[in-house]
Each structure stands twice: as structure tokens, then as C-alpha cells.
Amino acid sequence: MTQPNLDTSTLFSSVKLGPYTLKNRIVMPALTRSRSTQPDNIPNDLMASYYAQRASAGFMVTEGTQIEPRGQGYAWTPGIHSQAQIEGWKKTTQAVHAAGGIIFAQLWHVGRVSHTSLQPNAAQPIGPSAIAADNVKVFIETGPGEGALDDPSVPRALSTDEVGELVNMYAQAARNALEAGFDGVELHCANGYLVNQFISEHSNTRDDQYGGSLTNRLRFLKEIVVAVSDVVGADRLGVRFAPLFASTNETRVYLGLVESDPHHTYVEAVKVLEQAGIAYLSIAEADWDNAPDLPESFYQAVRAEFSGRIIYAGKYTVEKSVNMLSKDYGDLFAFGRPFLANPDLPERIANNWPLNEADPATMYGGTDIGYSDYPYYQNS
């Protein structure tokens, strides 16, 4: 993963993130693992041990956790809307804190990227407009512990009042996250999920105050950021975007939407976050094979417009991270699959030790195999 002579010391300098001082700049990002206890999507002891193993990260963000029952788009993902789920998450936060780690909860609503079998009363999923998501798959349960990929169902368009109710649901999920002991929250506004559906010209054809102009399409984002900031404090809030400038024909379980002018769309979105004074912006770059980097002009514009911490993710190598840090484009760097397979990833990077490979067959669902059983490095 690293060049033998690469100086990685800059990744191990401490950095402030809101009220926290992080011990390094290596982040464990949100990684869907679908290991919650069924029924009712309750976080469990296995999840607590998995996160605690990885507490040497500068900080961690949980897998996406749905803010309400309609927010689920994949089988066995955890929620943060019931008391049982809050109690379940306490196991994770306590284990991570005992190991000296910092952990934020990622608040997630998939919107239209769901299936009637995952919805309460087998209803249609919800979205800004009644437009089905394409070129993406959802993961549904086909039997106890068994699942399969399927096409998303056609959504029902939300009424104006229902959009306001969803803003309140985000605020309540943030309160639940604090009760569960999280250090902060991240809003999942990327990858074609609900907030991204409001932002995008492709999925939002509304004619109320939440549709039409870019200002209107950014209104849902703005209202959620304000509502959640009021709960947790802006200095303990992050937002994740996936500003795609190119797409792929691969069928994927998550992707995102390419706007006609992605630079303008996302620079304006970043201005919303700057105005709110949030702690960090997390940017997920395209991560399929041979995906292009974001344009240099975009990196520069994001840094110019946003004064908080900037996290980059998306098949990042150590080399790319060191380079981005040297150019002052980013402050923190998230490593997804490497963290999934290497609980001691920061130590491996610091010592240039070889990495375990992630096993794709055990990423979603299942037991401790391919989850909490990846070995730490043994110096023979």
C-alpha cells in the first residue's frame, strides 16, 4: 500500500476537529456491514468489538444508520430511531471510548433507494419526486440470513409538510445519537440517497420551495444542517458529499448522481455548510476501477470556500493522502476497505507493514468471519 521510502509522518500529526484533538489524520469512514441483530436492526456486541478494534483511527464514523424505518435500503443495517437501537449503540460507544477512540454516528436516509420489502407495511419508498433510481441495486432479505440484490421500487413523492417532518426526524436521530454516547454525527448527503436526491436535478422535479432552482434544491440540506446543529452543536457535525464528475456503467449498490455542472452545484452546497459553521466536510471520490480524480480546480475551490476540516475518501492510497495533505487540499483521509481488513491500519501505515486483503464475500451480513476476525500484524 505504501512506497518503502514514503514519509508518512505528516499523517501522524495531531489535528483539531471541533472540540477534539485527533491523534492522527487516518479516518475510518462509514462502511455498510449489515451485521445488526434481527428483527428490528439493533446494534450488538459483535459490532461493538469490531469498532473497538479499530479505535486507533484518528476518528471513526459508523456505518450508515437509518433515522427512521422508511430510511432503510439494505437488509440488516442498523437504525437509530428506537430505544432498543440506542441501547445497542451504547455498547459500541462505550467500547470505543474505553479503547481511546472518537466515534461519530452517520445519520442516513436512503429515500428512493429502497424496496417495498424493506418498507413499513410494504409501502412505496419515499423521495422528492416519483422517479425510480436506476443503475443501482438494493439488498433485500430473501430468507433468514439470506439476501439478494434487487432493483429499487418506484418511490412516492413527499408532500411539503412531510419534508418538514423529515427535518425533525434528523434532529431526533441526532438527539438519539447523543443519548447513545456518540461524540458527534455525520449527515450522509452523498451517493444518491435522500439528501442527494433533493440536491440533484435528476431526481428532484418538485415545484415547491424544495425544488426548481439550485437554492431550492439545497434547502432540505440547509434545514437539516441547522436542525442537527441545534442539537449536537455545529462543532460536532460533519456532512458527507459524493460530487461525481463522471459515472460508470457498472451496476453498483451505491453510486450517486452526476449533475450537468457538478462544480457549481457542490461549491454552492459547500457554501451552505460554511455558513452553518460545521466541523468538517467529508468528500467521497469515485472509487470504481480507473475512476478519475476530482478536478484540481474543485479541490482548490472547496478549500477556498470551507474553513472547517476537509476529509477525502474513495480508494485513497497513502501516497495520494500525503500528496493531498502537502498541497493543503485535505486535512484527514479515510481508508475504507483497508480499515475493514486491518484493525491496526494506522500502525501498519506507520511501520510500512503489509496489509490484509479484504474478502468481498464476507463484507455484508454474516458472522464475525470477515468482520472482527481479521488479524493484527504479527511481527515475527
Coordinates of C-alpha atoms in Angstrom, one line a residue:
M1 CA 0.0 0.0 0.0
T2 CA 2.9 2.4 0.6
Q3 CA 6.2 3.0 -1.1
P4 CA 9.1 1.8 1.1
N5 CA 10.7 5.3 1.3
L6 CA 7.5 7.4 1.6
D7 CA 7.5 9.7 4.6
T8 CA 4.1 9.2 6.2
S9 CA 4.9 11.2 9.3
T10 CA 2.5 14.0 8.3
L11 CA -0.4 11.6 8.6
F12 CA 0.5 11.1 12.3
S13 CA 0.5 14.8 13.3
S14 CA -2.4 15.7 15.6
V15 CA -5.2 17.8 14.3
K16 CA -8.2 19.6 15.9
L17 CA -11.7 18.5 14.8
G18 CA -14.3 20.6 16.6
P19 CA -13.7 20.1 20.3
Y20 CA -11.5 17.1 19.8
T21 CA -7.8 16.7 19.3
L22 CA -7.2 13.7 16.9
K23 CA -4.1 11.6 17.4
N24 CA -3.7 11.1 13.6
R25 CA -5.2 12.0 10.3
I26 CA -6.3 8.5 9.4
V27 CA -10.1 8.1 9.4
M28 CA -12.3 5.0 9.4
P29 CA -15.2 6.1 7.2
A30 CA -18.8 4.8 7.2
L31 CA -18.8 1.2 5.8
T32 CA -22.0 -0.7 5.5
R33 CA -21.6 -4.2 7.1
S34 CA -25.2 -5.3 7.7
R35 CA -24.4 -7.1 11.0
S36 CA -27.2 -5.7 13.2
T37 CA -29.4 -8.1 15.2
Q38 CA -32.8 -9.1 13.6
P39 CA -35.6 -8.3 13.9
D40 CA -35.5 -4.5 14.5
N41 CA -32.0 -3.7 13.2
I42 CA -30.4 -3.5 16.7
P43 CA -26.6 -2.8 17.1
N44 CA -25.0 -5.6 19.1
D45 CA -21.9 -6.9 20.9
L46 CA -20.2 -8.1 17.7
M47 CA -20.4 -4.6 16.2
A48 CA -19.0 -3.1 19.4
S49 CA -15.9 -5.4 19.3
Y50 CA -15.4 -4.6 15.6
Y51 CA -15.4 -0.8 16.2
A52 CA -13.3 -1.0 19.3
Q53 CA -10.7 -3.0 17.4
R54 CA -10.3 0.0 15.0
A55 CA -10.2 2.7 17.7
S56 CA -6.6 3.7 16.7
A57 CA -8.1 5.7 13.9
G58 CA -7.9 9.5 14.3
F59 CA -11.6 9.1 14.5
M60 CA -14.3 6.8 13.2
V61 CA -17.7 7.2 11.6
T62 CA -20.2 4.4 12.0
E63 CA -21.9 2.6 9.1
G64 CA -24.9 4.5 7.9
T65 CA -27.7 4.2 10.5
Q66 CA -31.2 4.9 9.4
I67 CA -33.0 7.7 11.1
E68 CA -36.5 6.1 10.7
P69 CA -37.9 2.8 9.5
R70 CA -38.5 4.2 5.9
G71 CA -34.8 5.2 5.7
Q72 CA -33.6 1.6 5.2
G73 CA -32.4 0.5 1.8
Y74 CA -30.4 -2.6 2.6
A75 CA -31.2 -5.6 4.8
W76 CA -29.8 -5.8 8.3
T77 CA -28.4 -2.3 8.5
P78 CA -28.7 -0.7 12.0
G79 CA -31.1 2.1 13.0
I80 CA -31.0 4.9 15.5
H81 CA -34.7 5.6 15.9
S82 CA -35.8 3.1 18.6
Q83 CA -34.8 2.9 22.3
A84 CA -33.5 -0.7 21.7
Q85 CA -31.3 0.7 19.0
I86 CA -30.0 3.5 21.2
E87 CA -29.2 0.9 23.9
G88 CA -27.4 -1.3 21.3
W89 CA -25.3 1.6 20.1
K90 CA -24.2 2.4 23.7
K91 CA -22.2 -0.9 23.6
T92 CA -20.2 0.4 20.7
T93 CA -19.6 4.0 22.0
Q94 CA -18.5 2.6 25.4
A95 CA -16.2 0.1 23.8
V96 CA -14.6 2.7 21.5
H97 CA -14.2 5.2 24.3
A98 CA -12.6 2.6 26.5
A99 CA -10.1 1.9 23.7
G100 CA -9.3 5.6 23.5
G101 CA -11.2 6.3 20.2
I102 CA -13.6 9.0 19.0
I103 CA -16.7 7.9 17.1
F104 CA -19.4 9.8 15.2
A105 CA -22.7 8.3 14.1
Q106 CA -23.6 8.6 10.4
L107 CA -27.3 9.6 10.1
W108 CA -28.7 8.0 7.0
H109 CA -31.9 8.0 5.0
V110 CA -31.9 6.2 1.6
G111 CA -35.1 7.9 0.3
R112 CA -35.9 6.2 -3.0
V113 CA -33.0 3.8 -3.0
S114 CA -35.1 1.1 -1.3
H115 CA -37.6 -1.7 -1.9
T116 CA -41.1 -2.2 -0.8
S117 CA -40.0 -5.4 1.2
L118 CA -37.8 -3.1 3.4
Q119 CA -40.5 -0.5 4.0
P120 CA -43.1 -0.4 6.8
N121 CA -46.3 -2.2 5.6
A122 CA -44.6 -2.9 2.2
A123 CA -45.3 0.7 1.2
Q124 CA -43.5 2.6 -1.6
P125 CA -40.2 4.2 -0.6
I126 CA -40.3 8.0 -0.4
G127 CA -38.3 10.6 -2.4
P128 CA -38.5 14.2 -3.5
S129 CA -40.2 13.1 -6.7
A130 CA -41.8 9.9 -8.1
I131 CA -38.8 8.9 -10.2
A132 CA -37.2 5.5 -9.8
A133 CA -33.5 5.2 -9.1
D134 CA -31.6 3.4 -11.9
N135 CA -28.1 1.9 -12.3
V136 CA -28.1 1.0 -8.6
K137 CA -29.2 -2.1 -6.6
V138 CA -30.6 -2.6 -3.1
F139 CA -30.0 -5.6 -0.9
I140 CA -33.1 -7.4 0.4
E141 CA -33.7 -10.3 2.7
T142 CA -34.9 -13.4 0.9
G143 CA -34.8 -15.7 4.0
P144 CA -33.3 -15.8 7.5
G145 CA -29.7 -14.7 7.0
E146 CA -30.1 -14.9 3.2
G147 CA -30.3 -11.9 0.8
A148 CA -30.1 -10.8 -2.8
L149 CA -29.6 -7.7 -4.9
D150 CA -32.8 -6.2 -6.4
D151 CA -33.9 -3.1 -8.3
P152 CA -35.2 -0.2 -6.2
S153 CA -39.0 0.2 -6.1
V154 CA -40.7 3.3 -7.6
P155 CA -40.9 6.0 -4.9
R156 CA -43.8 8.1 -3.8
A157 CA -43.2 11.9 -3.8
L158 CA -43.2 13.6 -0.4
S159 CA -45.6 16.4 0.4
T160 CA -44.2 19.7 1.5
D161 CA -45.3 19.0 5.1
E162 CA -43.7 15.6 5.0
V163 CA -40.3 17.2 4.1
G164 CA -40.6 19.3 7.2
E165 CA -41.3 16.2 9.3
L166 CA -38.2 14.6 7.9
V167 CA -36.1 17.6 9.1
N168 CA -37.5 16.9 12.6
M169 CA -36.6 13.2 12.3
Y170 CA -33.0 14.1 11.6
A171 CA -32.9 16.3 14.7
Q172 CA -34.5 13.5 16.8
A173 CA -31.9 11.0 15.4
A174 CA -29.2 13.4 16.5
R175 CA -30.6 13.5 20.0
N176 CA -30.7 9.7 20.0
A177 CA -27.0 9.7 18.9
L178 CA -26.1 11.8 21.9
E179 CA -28.1 9.6 24.2
A180 CA -26.2 6.6 22.8
G181 CA -22.9 8.3 23.7
F182 CA -21.6 9.3 20.2
D183 CA -19.0 12.2 20.1
G184 CA -20.8 13.8 17.1
V185 CA -22.8 13.0 14.0
E186 CA -22.2 13.0 10.2
L187 CA -25.1 13.6 7.8
H188 CA -25.0 11.2 4.8
C189 CA -25.8 13.6 1.9
A190 CA -23.9 11.5 -0.7
N191 CA -24.2 8.5 -3.1
G192 CA -27.7 9.2 -4.4
Y193 CA -29.5 8.9 -1.1
L194 CA -32.3 11.2 0.2
V195 CA -30.4 14.5 0.7
N196 CA -28.6 13.9 -2.5
Q197 CA -31.9 13.2 -4.2
F198 CA -33.2 16.7 -3.2
I199 CA -29.9 18.3 -4.4
S200 CA -29.9 16.6 -7.8
E201 CA -31.6 17.9 -10.9
H202 CA -32.1 14.3 -12.0
S203 CA -34.2 13.2 -9.0
N204 CA -35.9 16.4 -7.9
T205 CA -38.6 17.8 -10.2
R206 CA -40.6 19.5 -7.4
D207 CA -42.4 22.8 -7.8
D208 CA -42.5 23.8 -4.1
Q209 CA -39.8 25.6 -2.1
Y210 CA -37.7 22.4 -2.2
G211 CA -37.4 22.1 -6.0
G212 CA -36.6 24.1 -9.1
S213 CA -33.6 26.4 -8.5
L214 CA -30.4 25.1 -7.0
T215 CA -31.1 27.3 -4.0
N216 CA -34.4 25.5 -3.5
R217 CA -32.8 22.1 -4.1
L218 CA -30.3 22.9 -1.4
R219 CA -33.0 23.9 1.1
F220 CA -33.5 20.5 2.6
L221 CA -29.8 20.1 3.2
K222 CA -29.7 23.6 4.8
E223 CA -32.6 22.9 7.1
I224 CA -31.2 19.6 8.3
V225 CA -27.8 21.1 9.0
V226 CA -29.4 23.9 11.0
A227 CA -31.7 21.5 12.9
V228 CA -29.0 19.0 13.7
S229 CA -26.5 21.7 14.7
D230 CA -29.1 23.0 17.2
V231 CA -29.0 19.5 18.8
V232 CA -25.3 18.5 18.8
G233 CA -23.5 21.8 18.1
A234 CA -22.1 22.8 14.8
D235 CA -18.6 21.9 16.0
R236 CA -19.7 18.2 16.4
L237 CA -21.3 17.9 13.0
G238 CA -19.9 16.7 9.7
V239 CA -21.5 16.3 6.2
R240 CA -20.6 13.8 3.5
F241 CA -20.9 14.6 -0.2
A242 CA -20.0 12.5 -3.3
P243 CA -19.6 15.1 -6.0
L244 CA -19.4 12.9 -9.1
F245 CA -17.9 14.4 -12.2
A246 CA -18.1 11.1 -14.1
S247 CA -20.1 7.9 -13.9
T248 CA -19.8 4.2 -14.7
N249 CA -21.9 1.6 -16.4
E250 CA -21.1 -0.9 -13.6
T251 CA -24.2 -1.9 -11.6
R252 CA -23.4 -0.9 -8.0
V253 CA -25.1 -1.0 -4.7
Y254 CA -24.4 2.7 -4.2
L255 CA -23.3 5.4 -6.7
G256 CA -24.6 8.9 -6.9
L257 CA -25.7 11.4 -9.5
V258 CA -23.7 13.4 -12.0
E259 CA -25.1 16.9 -12.3
S260 CA -24.8 19.0 -15.5
D261 CA -22.5 21.3 -13.6
P262 CA -21.1 19.4 -10.6
H263 CA -18.5 22.0 -9.8
H264 CA -21.1 24.8 -9.3
T265 CA -23.7 22.5 -7.6
Y266 CA -21.2 21.3 -4.9
V267 CA -19.4 24.6 -4.4
E268 CA -22.8 26.1 -3.6
A269 CA -23.6 23.2 -1.3
V270 CA -20.2 23.7 0.5
K271 CA -21.1 27.4 1.0
V272 CA -24.3 26.2 2.9
L273 CA -22.0 24.2 5.2
E274 CA -19.6 27.1 5.7
Q275 CA -22.4 29.4 6.6
A276 CA -23.5 26.8 9.2
G277 CA -20.0 26.6 10.7
I278 CA -19.9 22.8 10.8
A279 CA -16.8 20.9 11.9
Y280 CA -16.0 19.0 8.8
L281 CA -16.8 18.2 5.2
S282 CA -16.2 14.6 4.0
I283 CA -15.9 14.1 0.3
A284 CA -16.2 10.7 -1.2
E285 CA -14.4 10.5 -4.6
A286 CA -15.4 7.9 -7.3
D287 CA -14.0 4.5 -6.3
W288 CA -14.6 2.2 -9.2
D289 CA -11.5 0.8 -11.1
N290 CA -9.7 3.6 -13.0
A291 CA -12.1 6.2 -11.8
P292 CA -10.8 9.7 -12.4
D293 CA -9.7 12.0 -9.5
L294 CA -11.7 15.1 -8.9
P295 CA -10.5 18.1 -10.9
E296 CA -7.7 20.2 -9.3
S297 CA -9.9 23.3 -9.6
F298 CA -12.6 21.6 -7.4
Y299 CA -10.1 20.7 -4.7
Q300 CA -9.0 24.3 -4.7
A301 CA -12.5 25.7 -4.7
V302 CA -13.6 23.5 -1.7
R303 CA -10.5 24.6 0.3
A304 CA -11.2 28.3 -0.6
E305 CA -14.9 28.1 0.4
F306 CA -14.7 25.9 3.5
S307 CA -12.8 26.8 6.7
G308 CA -13.5 23.6 8.7
R309 CA -11.7 20.3 8.3
I310 CA -11.8 18.5 5.0
I311 CA -11.8 14.7 4.7
Y312 CA -11.2 12.9 1.5
A313 CA -12.1 9.2 0.8
G314 CA -12.5 6.9 -2.2
K315 CA -9.8 4.3 -2.9
Y316 CA -7.3 6.6 -1.3
T317 CA -3.7 5.4 -1.1
V318 CA -1.2 6.5 1.5
E319 CA 0.7 8.3 -1.3
K320 CA -2.3 10.2 -2.5
S321 CA -3.2 11.2 1.1
V322 CA 0.4 12.5 1.8
N323 CA 0.3 14.4 -1.5
M324 CA -3.2 16.0 -0.8
L325 CA -2.0 17.0 2.6
S326 CA 1.2 18.6 1.3
K327 CA -1.0 20.7 -1.1
D328 CA -3.3 21.6 1.8
Y329 CA -6.3 20.3 -0.1
G330 CA -7.4 17.9 2.7
D331 CA -6.8 17.5 6.4
L332 CA -7.9 14.0 7.1
F333 CA -8.1 10.9 4.9
A334 CA -10.4 7.9 5.1
F335 CA -9.5 4.4 4.2
G336 CA -12.5 2.1 3.7
R337 CA -11.6 -1.4 2.6
P338 CA -8.1 -1.2 4.2
F339 CA -9.7 -0.4 7.6
L340 CA -12.2 -3.2 7.1
A341 CA -9.5 -5.8 6.7
N342 CA -6.8 -4.2 9.1
P343 CA -8.0 -3.3 12.6
D344 CA -4.5 -1.9 13.2
L345 CA -4.3 0.1 10.0
P346 CA -2.6 3.2 11.4
E347 CA 0.2 1.1 12.9
R348 CA 0.6 -0.7 9.6
I349 CA 0.9 2.5 7.7
A350 CA 3.4 4.0 10.2
N351 CA 5.6 0.9 10.0
N352 CA 5.0 0.1 6.3
W353 CA 3.8 -3.3 7.3
P354 CA 1.9 -5.4 4.6
L355 CA -1.9 -5.3 4.7
N356 CA -4.5 -8.0 4.9
E357 CA -6.7 -8.1 1.8
A358 CA -10.5 -7.6 2.3
D359 CA -12.7 -10.5 1.4
P360 CA -15.6 -9.3 -0.7
A361 CA -17.7 -12.4 0.0
T362 CA -17.9 -11.6 3.7
M363 CA -18.4 -7.8 3.6
Y364 CA -22.2 -7.7 4.1
G365 CA -24.2 -9.8 6.6
G366 CA -23.0 -12.9 8.3
T367 CA -21.0 -13.5 11.5
D368 CA -17.6 -12.5 12.9
I369 CA -15.9 -14.1 9.8
G370 CA -14.6 -11.3 7.6
Y371 CA -15.7 -8.8 10.2
S372 CA -14.0 -8.9 13.6
D373 CA -11.6 -11.8 12.9
Y374 CA -9.1 -10.0 10.6
P375 CA -5.7 -10.4 12.3
Y376 CA -3.5 -7.7 13.8
Y377 CA 0.1 -7.6 12.3
Q378 CA 2.4 -10.2 13.9
N379 CA 6.0 -9.0 13.9
S380 CA 7.8 -12.3 13.5

